[in-house]
Amino acid sequence: MIQTPRGLAMTPARLHAGAVVESERIGRKAALLACAGLMSMDAVAAGDAATARTFGILAMLIVLAKAASFVERFKQPAVLGEIAMGVIVGNLFLIGFDFFEPAKKDPILLFLAEFGVVVLLFQIGLESSVSTMVKVGMRALMVAVVGVAAPFVIGVWFVGPVLFPGGSFNTYLFFGATLTATSVGITARVFQDMGTLQSREAQIVLGAAVIDDVIGLIILAIVSAVVKSGTVSLVEVLVITGKAAGFLVGVLVAGRYLARFFTGIFIRINTGLGVKLALAMGTCLMFAYVSSLFGLAPIVGAFAAGLILDEVYFRGFADATIADDVRAAVKDSDASTAKRVGAVLERHARHHLETLMAPISFVLVPLFFIYTGMQVNLVVLNDAHLVLVALGVTFVAFAGKLVSGIVAGPVNKWIVGWGMAPRGEVGLIFAVVGKQLGVVDDEEYAAIIIMVMLTTLLTPLVLAWLIKRQR
Amino acid sequence: MIQTPRGLAMTPARLHAGAVVESERIGRKAALLACAGLMSMDAVAAGDAATARTFGILAMLIVLAKAASFVERFKQPAVLGEIAMGVIVGNLFLIGFDFFEPAKKDPILLFLAEFGVVVLLFQIGLESSVSTMVKVGMRALMVAVVGVAAPFVIGVWFVGPVLFPGGSFNTYLFFGATLTATSVGITARVFQDMGTLQSREAQIVLGAAVIDDVIGLIILAIVSAVVKSGTVSLVEVLVITGKAAGFLVGVLVAGRYLARFFTGIFIRINTGLGVKLALAMGTCLMFAYVSSLFGLAPIVGAFAAGLILDEVYFRGFADATIADDVRAAVKDSDASTAKRVGAVLERHARHHLETLMAPISFVLVPLFFIYTGMQVNLVVLNDAHLVLVALGVTFVAFAGKLVSGIVAGPVNKWIVGWGMAPRGEVGLIFAVVGKQLGVVDDEEYAAIIIMVMLTTLLTPLVLAWLIKRQR
């Protein structure tokens, strides 16, 4: 069996050389899996526990990721703990425990992690509807644009040159792009924890964050293409933007009619919960696939799918069985009780698709974050200079977003500004893509990770303090 | 790229040769996935849509499997439709549509299918508790033993030699083994649909079916080993039986204490739904892994995990959020209403883990069945002799199980006998393992599939008729 070169810096060339070599190693396992798939009995008996071993590692990662949720005790978002746990698991090799090393390159686990982020963006799309975005309207758009433009400009023409002198323009481009990201997931979670999800500030931040995700993903597409083509071609930029915009507009216009059409057909077939979920997952994954045909990332399609999917399309489908039973139980009770219970069931029914998706995301989404954390090489952190750089990047990351609060209108501008600050998964995606493209080296990647972790860590603290102070 | 030999009968040798060749083809994809994993943007831009394409196929299979659930309209179990849909999808190449051909060997999809059957057996384990098995006691055990012994003896020394003359003893062994399987999933579903899940007949059949699954899985282990070693070694049989029994006893004794211990720890960390589910999935997958270390199939471990996991361990964890809200809503209502609602919530709380698992199984379990169906090659069905053989196998499959009704005691013996008849997923697992081991050829595999489909198809009809007649 061919050996993969170990302990070498991953330059793009090396990465690909490594990939090809890797393919031989992974190839065997993949083939074994292909055989083992439905016959693990024989596979295991024959000493090939590839599938079973993957189950074992999967079990550990799922439980470890959830164990990390103890950070919620300290009012920190679980995602922070998941990433931190990933960093720990991914660096156990430093103390000679390399059980998890093969997992880092396991195609099955890599797919499940990718599946996880697709489900996450789908959920974010479900949480935010087109109508919500229209309601918060211009303010959200302005905050989003400023919240993207300011960090990008500061990142490309200030952070890059100053903190990473001698770097290529492409590197600076990616830095700017990384700073533009806003994690709607984390933002929403913070406002939710504070119980101010319905405040005007929250509405604006959520709307802006949603738009931010789309703009950020277009920027990622542009920057990636620019790095790949080596030049800033206006035509190319316009084509990519047109493609992305065209896809999204097409989805928003045609998508909802298609969704209505298909749900209409399936309601005639079967109105069970399983069908409802299968339609949702099917739409999510199919859009992820179609978006890739438009040169966009699967997560863009997944997000768009969540955006257009509306509970109203699923009215005809069965609700959680508990709802029907409760309705029957309060049938003969006094009017006010029946009314109150009815309201509860109605409220839950509106978010029933999210509830139905929850168990799937409970398992898959943390996988993406613990996996991302596993990619952090702590060796590069043993460097005072890096830490200083990371702090500088973090400072600019906050400054760039706080600026966007200024255009938020007659609201608490600080809450909006800080609400835009967390980078979370989107920032990490930028960092990973940049690293894979070879324009973001281990040190810069580590700095970005630190920045993402600090924005994720500090925002809840500050935001909570600001909201409490406002009351 | 090396081509896989096509259109060749899959002898074990060929299977392995194919596997090695396959590894080259899959190897590339696996490597691309390994790179593409978290950077589909670049991967897609570079024209490698491997991950996205898998999302697309996954979306289609999920939706197609659910579309097949229209068979429930005709009071047929959904599993039947899923397998049938798989047969259709898997044979589209006959009319020149080969979009799904690569999917048949996709290691990612194969893993997800295996994941699906693991989740299914875990659920079956959750549905049936140790206490239930003890309650139905001796009767269930007797029915289970006769329900396994009779078909096995008939299969090995009658069906095999008569219907497949000139076959090897190993082939006959697998035939007997295939006929022993009982699908507790289908059985339970039928009684549930008929609303007689609490009848003594149902209790006996469910208990017997649960024991049957364990015995059947031990038989599969034994038969597989016999086929592999080429001889019937009593010692080997005893070792395998001892291993299996030891593992299961160990799980039933130590497992529940471990489960209590870990849930106890995690309750202190976080009492969220996500943690509850992560613990359940973690236990399921870890046991699947550990069972493989005992030479057992992952599904055995998954089933054992479901058997020992008890809601009581999770009492400390959050219930479905809707429950708390409903409780609050009926707080001030009249006593009787509050009591009725409380009972509903309590009943649902007891099955909350199943409810929490449902969305995951909704997506993964049908994948296994549609995937299994995709392995049926309709070409071999174009054969009057095969159809006659299949009908013969089906007749014996029913006869063998109806015998078990005789020892069911003072109940409707026909209901018990027919309740034991459906083979479902377990029978299919035997067939697939036998095919992969090369002792079950395409024709015999097709005959088994037809038998499984017929037992799955006819049982609900007959059982419904018997139960209606009893009223």
JSON list of N, CA and C in Angstrom, two decimals, chain A residues 363-419:
[
{"chain": "A", "resi": 363, "resn": "VAL", "atom": "N", "xyz": [-27.72, 15.64, 14.87]},
{"chain": "A", "resi": 363, "resn": "VAL", "atom": "CA", "xyz": [-26.67, 14.64, 14.63]},
{"chain": "A", "resi": 363, "resn": "VAL", "atom": "C", "xyz": [-25.63, 15.16, 13.63]},
{"chain": "A", "resi": 364, "resn": "LEU", "atom": "N", "xyz": [-26.10, 15.76, 12.53]},
{"chain": "A", "resi": 364, "resn": "LEU", "atom": "CA", "xyz": [-25.18, 16.10, 11.43]},
{"chain": "A", "resi": 364, "resn": "LEU", "atom": "C", "xyz": [-24.46, 17.43, 11.60]},
{"chain": "A", "resi": 365, "resn": "VAL", "atom": "N", "xyz": [-25.19, 18.47, 12.07]},
{"chain": "A", "resi": 365, "resn": "VAL", "atom": "CA", "xyz": [-24.59, 19.81, 12.11]},
{"chain": "A", "resi": 365, "resn": "VAL", "atom": "C", "xyz": [-23.34, 19.87, 13.01]},
{"chain": "A", "resi": 366, "resn": "PRO", "atom": "N", "xyz": [-23.42, 19.31, 14.26]},
{"chain": "A", "resi": 366, "resn": "PRO", "atom": "CA", "xyz": [-22.21, 19.35, 15.09]},
{"chain": "A", "resi": 366, "resn": "PRO", "atom": "C", "xyz": [-21.02, 18.66, 14.45]},
{"chain": "A", "resi": 367, "resn": "LEU", "atom": "N", "xyz": [-21.31, 17.65, 13.59]},
{"chain": "A", "resi": 367, "resn": "LEU", "atom": "CA", "xyz": [-20.23, 16.94, 12.90]},
{"chain": "A", "resi": 367, "resn": "LEU", "atom": "C", "xyz": [-19.39, 17.91, 12.09]},
{"chain": "A", "resi": 368, "resn": "PHE", "atom": "N", "xyz": [-20.06, 18.86, 11.40]},
{"chain": "A", "resi": 368, "resn": "PHE", "atom": "CA", "xyz": [-19.34, 19.82, 10.57]},
{"chain": "A", "resi": 368, "resn": "PHE", "atom": "C", "xyz": [-18.41, 20.66, 11.43]},
{"chain": "A", "resi": 369, "resn": "PHE", "atom": "N", "xyz": [-18.91, 21.12, 12.59]},
{"chain": "A", "resi": 369, "resn": "PHE", "atom": "CA", "xyz": [-18.11, 22.03, 13.43]},
{"chain": "A", "resi": 369, "resn": "PHE", "atom": "C", "xyz": [-16.97, 21.29, 14.12]},
{"chain": "A", "resi": 370, "resn": "ILE", "atom": "N", "xyz": [-17.24, 20.09, 14.65]},
{"chain": "A", "resi": 370, "resn": "ILE", "atom": "CA", "xyz": [-16.16, 19.34, 15.31]},
{"chain": "A", "resi": 370, "resn": "ILE", "atom": "C", "xyz": [-15.11, 18.96, 14.25]},
{"chain": "A", "resi": 371, "resn": "TYR", "atom": "N", "xyz": [-15.61, 18.71, 13.02]},
{"chain": "A", "resi": 371, "resn": "TYR", "atom": "CA", "xyz": [-14.70, 18.36, 11.92]},
{"chain": "A", "resi": 371, "resn": "TYR", "atom": "C", "xyz": [-13.83, 19.55, 11.54]},
{"chain": "A", "resi": 372, "resn": "THR", "atom": "N", "xyz": [-14.48, 20.74, 11.52]},
{"chain": "A", "resi": 372, "resn": "THR", "atom": "CA", "xyz": [-13.74, 21.96, 11.19]},
{"chain": "A", "resi": 372, "resn": "THR", "atom": "C", "xyz": [-12.68, 22.21, 12.25]},
{"chain": "A", "resi": 373, "resn": "GLY", "atom": "N", "xyz": [-13.06, 22.04, 13.51]},
{"chain": "A", "resi": 373, "resn": "GLY", "atom": "CA", "xyz": [-12.09, 22.22, 14.59]},
{"chain": "A", "resi": 373, "resn": "GLY", "atom": "C", "xyz": [-10.93, 21.26, 14.49]},
{"chain": "A", "resi": 374, "resn": "MET", "atom": "N", "xyz": [-11.23, 20.02, 14.02]},
{"chain": "A", "resi": 374, "resn": "MET", "atom": "CA", "xyz": [-10.17, 19.01, 13.90]},
{"chain": "A", "resi": 374, "resn": "MET", "atom": "C", "xyz": [-9.10, 19.43, 12.91]},
{"chain": "A", "resi": 375, "resn": "GLN", "atom": "N", "xyz": [-9.43, 20.42, 12.06]},
{"chain": "A", "resi": 375, "resn": "GLN", "atom": "CA", "xyz": [-8.45, 20.84, 11.04]},
{"chain": "A", "resi": 375, "resn": "GLN", "atom": "C", "xyz": [-7.47, 21.89, 11.58]},
{"chain": "A", "resi": 376, "resn": "VAL", "atom": "N", "xyz": [-7.73, 22.38, 12.79]},
{"chain": "A", "resi": 376, "resn": "VAL", "atom": "CA", "xyz": [-6.82, 23.37, 13.38]},
{"chain": "A", "resi": 376, "resn": "VAL", "atom": "C", "xyz": [-5.57, 22.66, 13.90]},
{"chain": "A", "resi": 377, "resn": "ASN", "atom": "N", "xyz": [-4.41, 23.12, 13.43]},
{"chain": "A", "resi": 377, "resn": "ASN", "atom": "CA", "xyz": [-3.15, 22.54, 13.90]},
{"chain": "A", "resi": 377, "resn": "ASN", "atom": "C", "xyz": [-2.57, 23.43, 14.99]},
{"chain": "A", "resi": 378, "resn": "LEU", "atom": "N", "xyz": [-2.68, 22.95, 16.24]},
{"chain": "A", "resi": 378, "resn": "LEU", "atom": "CA", "xyz": [-2.28, 23.79, 17.39]},
{"chain": "A", "resi": 378, "resn": "LEU", "atom": "C", "xyz": [-0.79, 24.13, 17.37]},
{"chain": "A", "resi": 379, "resn": "VAL", "atom": "N", "xyz": [-0.02, 23.36, 16.61]},
{"chain": "A", "resi": 379, "resn": "VAL", "atom": "CA", "xyz": [1.43, 23.63, 16.57]},
{"chain": "A", "resi": 379, "resn": "VAL", "atom": "C", "xyz": [1.68, 25.08, 16.16]},
{"chain": "A", "resi": 380, "resn": "VAL", "atom": "N", "xyz": [0.91, 25.56, 15.17]},
{"chain": "A", "resi": 380, "resn": "VAL", "atom": "CA", "xyz": [1.15, 26.94, 14.68]},
{"chain": "A", "resi": 380, "resn": "VAL", "atom": "C", "xyz": [0.74, 27.97, 15.73]},
{"chain": "A", "resi": 381, "resn": "LEU", "atom": "N", "xyz": [-0.05, 27.54, 16.73]},
{"chain": "A", "resi": 381, "resn": "LEU", "atom": "CA", "xyz": [-0.49, 28.50, 17.76]},
{"chain": "A", "resi": 381, "resn": "LEU", "atom": "C", "xyz": [0.61, 28.78, 18.76]},
{"chain": "A", "resi": 382, "resn": "ASN", "atom": "N", "xyz": [1.65, 27.93, 18.76]},
{"chain": "A", "resi": 382, "resn": "ASN", "atom": "CA", "xyz": [2.77, 28.09, 19.69]},
{"chain": "A", "resi": 382, "resn": "ASN", "atom": "C", "xyz": [3.66, 29.22, 19.17]},
{"chain": "A", "resi": 383, "resn": "ASP", "atom": "N", "xyz": [3.07, 30.43, 19.07]},
{"chain": "A", "resi": 383, "resn": "ASP", "atom": "CA", "xyz": [3.73, 31.52, 18.35]},
{"chain": "A", "resi": 383, "resn": "ASP", "atom": "C", "xyz": [3.11, 32.85, 18.79]},
{"chain": "A", "resi": 384, "resn": "ALA", "atom": "N", "xyz": [3.85, 33.58, 19.63]},
{"chain": "A", "resi": 384, "resn": "ALA", "atom": "CA", "xyz": [3.34, 34.84, 20.18]},
{"chain": "A", "resi": 384, "resn": "ALA", "atom": "C", "xyz": [2.91, 35.80, 19.07]},
{"chain": "A", "resi": 385, "resn": "HIS", "atom": "N", "xyz": [3.71, 35.85, 17.98]},
{"chain": "A", "resi": 385, "resn": "HIS", "atom": "CA", "xyz": [3.41, 36.77, 16.88]},
{"chain": "A", "resi": 385, "resn": "HIS", "atom": "C", "xyz": [2.03, 36.48, 16.31]},
{"chain": "A", "resi": 386, "resn": "LEU", "atom": "N", "xyz": [1.75, 35.15, 16.09]},
{"chain": "A", "resi": 386, "resn": "LEU", "atom": "CA", "xyz": [0.46, 34.76, 15.53]},
{"chain": "A", "resi": 386, "resn": "LEU", "atom": "C", "xyz": [-0.68, 35.25, 16.42]},
{"chain": "A", "resi": 387, "resn": "VAL", "atom": "N", "xyz": [-0.52, 35.05, 17.72]},
{"chain": "A", "resi": 387, "resn": "VAL", "atom": "CA", "xyz": [-1.57, 35.43, 18.66]},
{"chain": "A", "resi": 387, "resn": "VAL", "atom": "C", "xyz": [-1.84, 36.93, 18.54]},
{"chain": "A", "resi": 388, "resn": "LEU", "atom": "N", "xyz": [-0.76, 37.72, 18.46]},
{"chain": "A", "resi": 388, "resn": "LEU", "atom": "CA", "xyz": [-0.93, 39.18, 18.31]},
{"chain": "A", "resi": 388, "resn": "LEU", "atom": "C", "xyz": [-1.68, 39.47, 17.02]},
{"chain": "A", "resi": 389, "resn": "VAL", "atom": "N", "xyz": [-1.25, 38.81, 15.92]},
{"chain": "A", "resi": 389, "resn": "VAL", "atom": "CA", "xyz": [-1.90, 39.01, 14.62]},
{"chain": "A", "resi": 389, "resn": "VAL", "atom": "C", "xyz": [-3.38, 38.67, 14.74]},
{"chain": "A", "resi": 390, "resn": "ALA", "atom": "N", "xyz": [-3.68, 37.51, 15.36]},
{"chain": "A", "resi": 390, "resn": "ALA", "atom": "CA", "xyz": [-5.08, 37.06, 15.50]},
{"chain": "A", "resi": 390, "resn": "ALA", "atom": "C", "xyz": [-5.90, 38.11, 16.25]},
{"chain": "A", "resi": 391, "resn": "LEU", "atom": "N", "xyz": [-5.29, 38.67, 17.30]},
{"chain": "A", "resi": 391, "resn": "LEU", "atom": "CA", "xyz": [-6.01, 39.70, 18.07]},
{"chain": "A", "resi": 391, "resn": "LEU", "atom": "C", "xyz": [-6.28, 40.92, 17.19]},
{"chain": "A", "resi": 392, "resn": "GLY", "atom": "N", "xyz": [-5.29, 41.27, 16.36]},
{"chain": "A", "resi": 392, "resn": "GLY", "atom": "CA", "xyz": [-5.47, 42.40, 15.43]},
{"chain": "A", "resi": 392, "resn": "GLY", "atom": "C", "xyz": [-6.61, 42.11, 14.47]},
{"chain": "A", "resi": 393, "resn": "VAL", "atom": "N", "xyz": [-6.61, 40.89, 13.89]},
{"chain": "A", "resi": 393, "resn": "VAL", "atom": "CA", "xyz": [-7.66, 40.50, 12.96]},
{"chain": "A", "resi": 393, "resn": "VAL", "atom": "C", "xyz": [-9.02, 40.57, 13.65]},
{"chain": "A", "resi": 394, "resn": "THR", "atom": "N", "xyz": [-9.07, 40.07, 14.89]},
{"chain": "A", "resi": 394, "resn": "THR", "atom": "CA", "xyz": [-10.32, 40.06, 15.64]},
{"chain": "A", "resi": 394, "resn": "THR", "atom": "C", "xyz": [-10.83, 41.48, 15.86]},
{"chain": "A", "resi": 395, "resn": "PHE", "atom": "N", "xyz": [-9.91, 42.39, 16.26]},
{"chain": "A", "resi": 395, "resn": "PHE", "atom": "CA", "xyz": [-10.30, 43.77, 16.49]},
{"chain": "A", "resi": 395, "resn": "PHE", "atom": "C", "xyz": [-10.95, 44.36, 15.24]},
{"chain": "A", "resi": 396, "resn": "VAL", "atom": "N", "xyz": [-10.28, 44.17, 14.08]},
{"chain": "A", "resi": 396, "resn": "VAL", "atom": "CA", "xyz": [-10.81, 44.70, 12.81]},
{"chain": "A", "resi": 396, "resn": "VAL", "atom": "C", "xyz": [-12.13, 44.04, 12.47]},
{"chain": "A", "resi": 397, "resn": "ALA", "atom": "N", "xyz": [-12.24, 42.74, 12.77]},
{"chain": "A", "resi": 397, "resn": "ALA", "atom": "CA", "xyz": [-13.47, 42.01, 12.47]},
{"chain": "A", "resi": 397, "resn": "ALA", "atom": "C", "xyz": [-14.66, 42.65, 13.19]},
{"chain": "A", "resi": 398, "resn": "PHE", "atom": "N", "xyz": [-14.43, 43.02, 14.46]},
{"chain": "A", "resi": 398, "resn": "PHE", "atom": "CA", "xyz": [-15.50, 43.70, 15.22]},
{"chain": "A", "resi": 398, "resn": "PHE", "atom": "C", "xyz": [-15.76, 45.09, 14.67]},
{"chain": "A", "resi": 399, "resn": "ALA", "atom": "N", "xyz": [-14.66, 45.87, 14.49]},
{"chain": "A", "resi": 399, "resn": "ALA", "atom": "CA", "xyz": [-14.79, 47.26, 14.01]},
{"chain": "A", "resi": 399, "resn": "ALA", "atom": "C", "xyz": [-15.58, 47.30, 12.71]},
{"chain": "A", "resi": 400, "resn": "GLY", "atom": "N", "xyz": [-15.22, 46.41, 11.78]},
{"chain": "A", "resi": 400, "resn": "GLY", "atom": "CA", "xyz": [-15.87, 46.41, 10.46]},
{"chain": "A", "resi": 400, "resn": "GLY", "atom": "C", "xyz": [-17.36, 46.22, 10.55]},
{"chain": "A", "resi": 401, "resn": "LYS", "atom": "N", "xyz": [-17.82, 45.37, 11.48]},
{"chain": "A", "resi": 401, "resn": "LYS", "atom": "CA", "xyz": [-19.25, 45.11, 11.60]},
{"chain": "A", "resi": 401, "resn": "LYS", "atom": "C", "xyz": [-19.96, 46.19, 12.41]},
{"chain": "A", "resi": 402, "resn": "LEU", "atom": "N", "xyz": [-19.26, 46.74, 13.41]},
{"chain": "A", "resi": 402, "resn": "LEU", "atom": "CA", "xyz": [-19.91, 47.76, 14.25]},
{"chain": "A", "resi": 402, "resn": "LEU", "atom": "C", "xyz": [-20.29, 48.97, 13.41]},
{"chain": "A", "resi": 403, "resn": "VAL", "atom": "N", "xyz": [-19.50, 49.21, 12.36]},
{"chain": "A", "resi": 403, "resn": "VAL", "atom": "CA", "xyz": [-19.80, 50.34, 11.45]},
{"chain": "A", "resi": 403, "resn": "VAL", "atom": "C", "xyz": [-21.20, 50.20, 10.88]},
{"chain": "A", "resi": 404, "resn": "SER", "atom": "N", "xyz": [-21.60, 48.93, 10.58]},
{"chain": "A", "resi": 404, "resn": "SER", "atom": "CA", "xyz": [-22.88, 48.71, 9.91]},
{"chain": "A", "resi": 404, "resn": "SER", "atom": "C", "xyz": [-24.05, 49.16, 10.79]},
{"chain": "A", "resi": 405, "resn": "GLY", "atom": "N", "xyz": [-23.82, 49.22, 12.11]},
{"chain": "A", "resi": 405, "resn": "GLY", "atom": "CA", "xyz": [-24.90, 49.62, 13.01]},
{"chain": "A", "resi": 405, "resn": "GLY", "atom": "C", "xyz": [-25.36, 51.05, 12.77]},
{"chain": "A", "resi": 406, "resn": "ILE", "atom": "N", "xyz": [-24.43, 51.88, 12.22]},
{"chain": "A", "resi": 406, "resn": "ILE", "atom": "CA", "xyz": [-24.71, 53.31, 12.03]},
{"chain": "A", "resi": 406, "resn": "ILE", "atom": "C", "xyz": [-25.91, 53.53, 11.11]},
{"chain": "A", "resi": 407, "resn": "VAL", "atom": "N", "xyz": [-26.08, 52.62, 10.10]},
{"chain": "A", "resi": 407, "resn": "VAL", "atom": "CA", "xyz": [-27.16, 52.83, 9.12]},
{"chain": "A", "resi": 407, "resn": "VAL", "atom": "C", "xyz": [-28.43, 52.08, 9.52]},
{"chain": "A", "resi": 408, "resn": "ALA", "atom": "N", "xyz": [-28.50, 51.61, 10.77]},
{"chain": "A", "resi": 408, "resn": "ALA", "atom": "CA", "xyz": [-29.63, 50.77, 11.19]},
{"chain": "A", "resi": 408, "resn": "ALA", "atom": "C", "xyz": [-30.89, 51.57, 11.50]},
{"chain": "A", "resi": 409, "resn": "GLY", "atom": "N", "xyz": [-30.78, 52.94, 11.48]},
{"chain": "A", "resi": 409, "resn": "GLY", "atom": "CA", "xyz": [-31.96, 53.77, 11.73]},
{"chain": "A", "resi": 409, "resn": "GLY", "atom": "C", "xyz": [-32.25, 53.94, 13.21]},
{"chain": "A", "resi": 410, "resn": "PRO", "atom": "N", "xyz": [-33.50, 54.28, 13.56]},
{"chain": "A", "resi": 410, "resn": "PRO", "atom": "CA", "xyz": [-33.86, 54.63, 14.95]},
{"chain": "A", "resi": 410, "resn": "PRO", "atom": "C", "xyz": [-33.94, 53.42, 15.87]},
{"chain": "A", "resi": 411, "resn": "VAL", "atom": "N", "xyz": [-32.82, 52.77, 16.08]},
{"chain": "A", "resi": 411, "resn": "VAL", "atom": "CA", "xyz": [-32.77, 51.63, 17.01]},
{"chain": "A", "resi": 411, "resn": "VAL", "atom": "C", "xyz": [-31.47, 51.70, 17.79]},
{"chain": "A", "resi": 412, "resn": "ASN", "atom": "N", "xyz": [-31.26, 50.74, 18.71]},
{"chain": "A", "resi": 412, "resn": "ASN", "atom": "CA", "xyz": [-30.00, 50.68, 19.44]},
{"chain": "A", "resi": 412, "resn": "ASN", "atom": "C", "xyz": [-28.91, 50.19, 18.49]},
{"chain": "A", "resi": 413, "resn": "LYS", "atom": "N", "xyz": [-28.15, 51.16, 17.95]},
{"chain": "A", "resi": 413, "resn": "LYS", "atom": "CA", "xyz": [-27.14, 50.84, 16.92]},
{"chain": "A", "resi": 413, "resn": "LYS", "atom": "C", "xyz": [-26.09, 49.85, 17.41]},
{"chain": "A", "resi": 414, "resn": "TRP", "atom": "N", "xyz": [-25.77, 49.91, 18.73]},
{"chain": "A", "resi": 414, "resn": "TRP", "atom": "CA", "xyz": [-24.75, 49.01, 19.26]},
{"chain": "A", "resi": 414, "resn": "TRP", "atom": "C", "xyz": [-25.21, 47.55, 19.19]},
{"chain": "A", "resi": 415, "resn": "ILE", "atom": "N", "xyz": [-26.49, 47.33, 19.52]},
{"chain": "A", "resi": 415, "resn": "ILE", "atom": "CA", "xyz": [-27.01, 45.96, 19.50]},
{"chain": "A", "resi": 415, "resn": "ILE", "atom": "C", "xyz": [-26.96, 45.41, 18.07]},
{"chain": "A", "resi": 416, "resn": "VAL", "atom": "N", "xyz": [-27.34, 46.27, 17.09]},
{"chain": "A", "resi": 416, "resn": "VAL", "atom": "CA", "xyz": [-27.30, 45.83, 15.69]},
{"chain": "A", "resi": 416, "resn": "VAL", "atom": "C", "xyz": [-25.86, 45.53, 15.29]},
{"chain": "A", "resi": 417, "resn": "GLY", "atom": "N", "xyz": [-24.95, 46.46, 15.60]},
{"chain": "A", "resi": 417, "resn": "GLY", "atom": "CA", "xyz": [-23.56, 46.29, 15.22]},
{"chain": "A", "resi": 417, "resn": "GLY", "atom": "C", "xyz": [-22.95, 45.02, 15.79]},
{"chain": "A", "resi": 418, "resn": "TRP", "atom": "N", "xyz": [-23.14, 44.82, 17.11]},
{"chain": "A", "resi": 418, "resn": "TRP", "atom": "CA", "xyz": [-22.59, 43.61, 17.75]},
{"chain": "A", "resi": 418, "resn": "TRP", "atom": "C", "xyz": [-23.33, 42.37, 17.26]},
{"chain": "A", "resi": 419, "resn": "GLY", "atom": "N", "xyz": [-24.62, 42.55, 16.95]},
{"chain": "A", "resi": 419, "resn": "GLY", "atom": "CA", "xyz": [-25.40, 41.40, 16.44]},
{"chain": "A", "resi": 419, "resn": "GLY", "atom": "C", "xyz": [-24.86, 40.88, 15.12]}
]
